[in-house]
GROMACS .gro file of N, CA and C in nm:
model
  279
    1UNK      N    1   3.942   6.284   6.361
    1UNK     CA    2   3.839   6.339   6.276
    1UNK      C    3   3.772   6.455   6.349
    2UNK      N    4   3.752   6.563   6.280
    2UNK     CA    5   3.687   6.681   6.337
    2UNK      C    6   3.566   6.717   6.252
    3UNK      N    7   3.455   6.746   6.316
    3UNK     CA    8   3.334   6.791   6.248
    3UNK      C    9   3.291   6.922   6.313
    4UNK      N   10   3.239   7.013   6.233
    4UNK     CA   11   3.193   7.140   6.291
    4UNK      C   12   3.092   7.207   6.200
    5UNK      N   13   3.023   7.302   6.257
    5UNK     CA   14   2.925   7.375   6.178
    5UNK      C   15   2.888   7.505   6.248
    6UNK      N   16   2.835   7.597   6.171
    6UNK     CA   17   2.794   7.727   6.226
    6UNK      C   18   2.674   7.778   6.146
    7UNK      N   19   2.593   7.856   6.214
    7UNK     CA   20   2.480   7.919   6.145
    7UNK      C   21   2.452   8.054   6.208
    8UNK      N   22   2.393   8.140   6.128
    8UNK     CA   23   2.354   8.272   6.175
    8UNK      C   24   2.222   8.308   6.108
    9UNK      N   25   2.130   8.360   6.186
    9UNK     CA   26   1.999   8.393   6.135
    9UNK      C   27   1.960   8.532   6.185
   10UNK      N   28   1.904   8.614   6.097
   10UNK     CA   29   1.858   8.747   6.134
   10UNK      C   30   1.715   8.765   6.083
   11UNK      N   31   1.629   8.814   6.171
   11UNK     CA   32   1.489   8.836   6.138
   11UNK      C   33   1.457   8.983   6.161
   12UNK      N   34   1.409   9.052   6.058
   12UNK     CA   35   1.370   9.192   6.067
   12UNK      C   36   1.219   9.203   6.053
   13UNK      N   37   1.159   9.294   6.131
   13UNK     CA   38   1.015   9.316   6.126
   13UNK      C   39   0.992   9.467   6.119
   14UNK      N   40   0.909   9.512   6.026
   14UNK     CA   41   0.880   9.654   6.008
   14UNK      C   42   0.729   9.674   6.013
   15UNK      N   43   0.686   9.776   6.090
   15UNK     CA   44   0.543   9.807   6.104
   15UNK      C   45   0.522   9.954   6.075
   16UNK      N   46   0.413   9.983   6.003
   16UNK     CA   47   0.372  10.121   5.977
   16UNK      C   48   0.234  10.143   6.039
   17UNK      N   49   0.220  10.255   6.113
   17UNK     CA   50   0.094  10.289   6.178
   17UNK      C   51   0.049  10.424   6.126
   18UNK      N   52  -0.079  10.434   6.088
   18UNK     CA   53  -0.138  10.559   6.042
   18UNK      C   54  -0.237  10.605   6.149
   19UNK      N   55  -0.216  10.728   6.200
   19UNK     CA   56  -0.303  10.786   6.302
   19UNK      C   57  -0.378  10.903   6.239
   20UNK      N   58  -0.510  10.905   6.259
   20UNK     CA   59  -0.593  11.015   6.208
   20UNK      C   60  -0.655  11.087   6.326
   21UNK      N   61  -0.641  11.218   6.330
   21UNK     CA   62  -0.703  11.301   6.433
   21UNK      C   63  -0.832  11.356   6.374
   22UNK      N   64  -0.947  11.321   6.436
   22UNK     CA   65  -1.078  11.354   6.382
   22UNK      C   66  -1.151  11.449   6.478
   23UNK      N   67  -1.212  11.554   6.423
   23UNK     CA   68  -1.298  11.644   6.499
   23UNK      C   69  -1.430  11.572   6.524
   24UNK      N   70  -1.461  11.546   6.651
   24UNK     CA   71  -1.580  11.466   6.682
   24UNK      C   72  -1.711  11.539   6.652
   25UNK      N   73  -1.707  11.671   6.645
   25UNK     CA   74  -1.829  11.746   6.614
   25UNK      C   75  -1.865  11.741   6.466
   26UNK      N   76  -1.764  11.749   6.381
   26UNK     CA   77  -1.789  11.756   6.237
   26UNK      C   78  -1.755  11.626   6.164
   27UNK      N   79  -1.674  11.543   6.225
   27UNK     CA   80  -1.630  11.421   6.158
   27UNK      C   81  -1.516  11.445   6.060
   28UNK      N   82  -1.467  11.569   6.055
   28UNK     CA   83  -1.358  11.606   5.964
   28UNK      C   84  -1.224  11.552   6.016
   29UNK      N   85  -1.143  11.498   5.924
   29UNK     CA   86  -1.008  11.456   5.959
   29UNK      C   87  -0.923  11.581   5.966
   30UNK      N   88  -0.873  11.611   6.086
   30UNK     CA   89  -0.797  11.733   6.109
   30UNK      C   90  -0.653  11.717   6.062
   31UNK      N   91  -0.591  11.607   6.097
   31UNK     CA   92  -0.454  11.580   6.053
   31UNK      C   93  -0.427  11.429   6.061
   32UNK      N   94  -0.323  11.387   5.996
   32UNK     CA   95  -0.280  11.247   6.002
   32UNK      C   96  -0.130  11.243   6.029
   33UNK      N   97  -0.086  11.132   6.083
   33UNK     CA   98   0.057  11.110   6.107
   33UNK      C   99   0.086  10.963   6.085
   34UNK      N  100   0.199  10.935   6.025
   34UNK     CA  101   0.242  10.798   6.001
   34UNK      C  102   0.367  10.770   6.083
   35UNK      N  103   0.368  10.657   6.149
   35UNK     CA  104   0.485  10.616   6.225
   35UNK      C  105   0.539  10.485   6.170
   36UNK      N  106   0.669  10.476   6.157
   36UNK     CA  107   0.735  10.357   6.106
   36UNK      C  108   0.826  10.303   6.216
   37UNK      N  109   0.810  10.177   6.250
   37UNK     CA  110   0.893  10.115   6.353
   37UNK      C  111   0.948   9.983   6.304
   38UNK      N  112   1.067   9.948   6.354
   38UNK     CA  113   1.127   9.821   6.315
   38UNK      C  114   1.196   9.758   6.435
   39UNK      N  115   1.215   9.628   6.426
   39UNK     CA  116   1.286   9.553   6.529
   39UNK      C  117   1.360   9.438   6.462
   40UNK      N  118   1.475   9.401   6.517
   40UNK     CA  119   1.557   9.293   6.462
   40UNK      C  120   1.593   9.193   6.570
   41UNK      N  121   1.606   9.072   6.533
   41UNK     CA  122   1.654   8.966   6.621
   41UNK      C  123   1.756   8.884   6.543
   42UNK      N  124   1.863   8.843   6.612
   42UNK     CA  125   1.962   8.758   6.545
   42UNK      C  126   2.000   8.643   6.638
   43UNK      N  127   2.050   8.538   6.578
   43UNK     CA  128   2.087   8.419   6.653
   43UNK      C  129   2.208   8.356   6.585
   44UNK      N  130   2.310   8.322   6.663
   44UNK     CA  131   2.430   8.256   6.611
   44UNK      C  132   2.451   8.124   6.684
   45UNK      N  133   2.485   8.021   6.611
   45UNK     CA  134   2.511   7.890   6.669
   45UNK      C  135   2.637   7.832   6.607
   46UNK      N  136   2.714   7.759   6.687
   46UNK     CA  137   2.832   7.689   6.637
   46UNK      C  138   2.849   7.561   6.719
   47UNK      N  139   2.903   7.459   6.658
   47UNK     CA  140   2.924   7.334   6.730
   47UNK      C  141   3.034   7.253   6.666
   48UNK      N  142   3.086   7.160   6.741
   48UNK     CA  143   3.192   7.076   6.689
   48UNK      C  144   3.197   6.942   6.759
   49UNK      N  145   3.256   6.846   6.693
   49UNK     CA  146   3.270   6.711   6.746
   49UNK      C  147   3.410   6.662   6.709
   50UNK      N  148   3.482   6.613   6.809
   50UNK     CA  149   3.616   6.560   6.786
   50UNK      C  150   3.616   6.411   6.814
   51UNK      N  151   3.665   6.335   6.719
   51UNK     CA  152   3.673   6.190   6.737
   51UNK      C  153   3.819   6.146   6.745
   52UNK      N  154   3.905   6.236   6.791
   52UNK     CA  155   4.046   6.204   6.811
   52UNK      C  156   4.062   6.130   6.944
   53UNK      N  157   4.186   6.101   6.984
   53UNK     CA  158   4.210   6.029   7.108
   53UNK      C  159   4.151   6.102   7.230
   54UNK      N  160   4.152   6.236   7.226
   54UNK     CA  161   4.099   6.310   7.342
   54UNK      C  162   3.947   6.318   7.339
   55UNK      N  163   3.887   6.308   7.224
   55UNK     CA  164   3.741   6.309   7.208
   55UNK      C  165   3.676   6.432   7.270
   56UNK      N  166   3.558   6.462   7.231
   56UNK     CA  167   3.488   6.574   7.292
   56UNK      C  168   3.381   6.633   7.202
   57UNK      N  169   3.295   6.707   7.266
   57UNK     CA  170   3.187   6.776   7.197
   57UNK      C  171   3.184   6.918   7.252
   58UNK      N  172   3.168   7.015   7.165
   58UNK     CA  173   3.160   7.155   7.209
   58UNK      C  174   3.047   7.224   7.135
   59UNK      N  175   2.989   7.322   7.200
   59UNK     CA  176   2.881   7.397   7.137
   59UNK      C  177   2.880   7.540   7.186
   60UNK      N  178   2.824   7.627   7.106
   60UNK     CA  179   2.816   7.770   7.138
   60UNK      C  180   2.687   7.823   7.078
   61UNK      N  181   2.616   7.901   7.155
   61UNK     CA  182   2.494   7.962   7.105
   61UNK      C  183   2.485   8.103   7.162
   62UNK      N  184   2.455   8.200   7.076
   62UNK     CA  185   2.441   8.338   7.119
   62UNK      C  186   2.327   8.399   7.039
   63UNK      N  187   2.237   8.463   7.107
   63UNK     CA  188   2.129   8.528   7.033
   63UNK      C  189   2.031   8.595   7.127
   64UNK      N  190   1.954   8.683   7.072
   64UNK     CA  191   1.849   8.747   7.148
   64UNK      C  192   1.721   8.667   7.130
   65UNK      N  193   1.621   8.698   7.210
   65UNK     CA  194   1.494   8.626   7.200
   65UNK      C  195   1.439   8.638   7.059
   66UNK      N  196   1.403   8.527   7.001
   66UNK     CA  197   1.348   8.531   6.865
   66UNK      C  198   1.197   8.520   6.868
   67UNK      N  199   1.137   8.547   6.982
   67UNK     CA  200   0.992   8.540   6.991
   67UNK      C  201   0.931   8.652   6.909
   68UNK      N  202   0.839   8.617   6.821
   68UNK     CA  203   0.774   8.716   6.734
   68UNK      C  204   0.694   8.818   6.814
   69UNK      N  205   0.636   8.778   6.927
   69UNK     CA  206   0.557   8.872   7.006
   69UNK      C  207   0.644   8.985   7.062
   70UNK      N  208   0.761   8.952   7.113
   70UNK     CA  209   0.851   9.054   7.166
   70UNK      C  210   0.898   9.147   7.054
   71UNK      N  211   0.929   9.090   6.940
   71UNK     CA  212   0.973   9.169   6.826
   71UNK      C  213   0.860   9.258   6.776
   72UNK      N  214   0.739   9.204   6.769
   72UNK     CA  215   0.624   9.281   6.727
   72UNK      C  216   0.595   9.396   6.824
   73UNK      N  217   0.603   9.370   6.954
   73UNK     CA  218   0.581   9.473   7.054
   73UNK      C  219   0.681   9.586   7.044
   74UNK      N  220   0.807   9.553   7.020
   74UNK     CA  221   0.912   9.655   7.007
   74UNK      C  222   0.889   9.741   6.883
   75UNK      N  223   0.858   9.678   6.770
   75UNK     CA  224   0.835   9.753   6.646
   75UNK      C  225   0.709   9.840   6.657
   76UNK      N  226   0.605   9.787   6.721
   76UNK     CA  227   0.480   9.862   6.737
   76UNK      C  228   0.501   9.984   6.827
   77UNK      N  229   0.575   9.967   6.937
   77UNK     CA  230   0.603  10.080   7.027
   77UNK      C  231   0.679  10.190   6.954
   78UNK      N  232   0.776  10.151   6.871
   78UNK     CA  233   0.854  10.251   6.796
   78UNK      C  234   0.768  10.323   6.693
   79UNK      N  235   0.679  10.252   6.627
   79UNK     CA  236   0.594  10.316   6.526
   79UNK      C  237   0.492  10.409   6.590
   80UNK      N  238   0.435  10.371   6.703
   80UNK     CA  239   0.341  10.458   6.774
   80UNK      C  240   0.411  10.581   6.827
   81UNK      N  241   0.532  10.565   6.877
   81UNK     CA  242   0.611  10.679   6.925
   81UNK      C  243   0.636  10.779   6.812
   82UNK      N  244   0.672  10.729   6.695
   82UNK     CA  245   0.697  10.817   6.579
   82UNK      C  246   0.569  10.888   6.536
   83UNK      N  247   0.456  10.818   6.535
   83UNK     CA  248   0.328  10.879   6.496
   83UNK      C  249   0.285  10.984   6.598
   84UNK      N  250   0.305  10.957   6.727
   84UNK     CA  251   0.266  11.054   6.829
   84UNK      C  252   0.352  11.179   6.823
   85UNK      N  253   0.478  11.165   6.785
   85UNK     CA  254   0.563  11.285   6.765
   85UNK      C  255   0.509  11.370   6.650
   86UNK      N  256   0.457  11.305   6.546
   86UNK     CA  257   0.398  11.378   6.433
   86UNK      C  258   0.274  11.454   6.475
   87UNK      N  259   0.187  11.392   6.555
   87UNK     CA  260   0.067  11.458   6.605
   87UNK      C  261   0.105  11.574   6.698
   88UNK      N  262   0.203  11.550   6.787
   88UNK     CA  263   0.248  11.655   6.879
   88UNK      C  264   0.305  11.775   6.804
   89UNK      N  265   0.377  11.751   6.696
   89UNK     CA  266   0.433  11.861   6.616
   89UNK      C  267   0.319  11.943   6.552
   90UNK      N  268   0.212  11.875   6.510
   90UNK     CA  269   0.098  11.947   6.453
   90UNK      C  270   0.030  12.032   6.560
   91UNK      N  271   0.017  11.978   6.683
   91UNK     CA  272  -0.050  12.050   6.793
   91UNK      C  273   0.027  12.174   6.835
   92UNK      N  274   0.158  12.177   6.817
   92UNK     CA  275   0.240  12.291   6.858
   92UNK      C  276   0.228  12.407   6.760
   93UNK      N  277   0.168  12.386   6.643
   93UNK     CA  278   0.153  12.494   6.545
   93UNK      C  279   0.049  12.592   6.586
   0.00000   0.00000   0.00000
């Protein structure tokens, strides 16, 4: 008798950051920039059980860290980087 199973899970996280550049003397919003960042994590698992004469148990697991904090940090860094490029492009004008 053979038993087995497999699973795969993917989690996507997307963050949008809006940055406003304000003139401190007048309070006027000089420019704005929006940054969009995303991060993905996936996990694969497989396992099996053999109840034949040789018997045995096998397992396999592959995946990246599924911690929400790490995923959130990665997406936030990407969105801030995109927003800062927008502000920098405005400053070069």
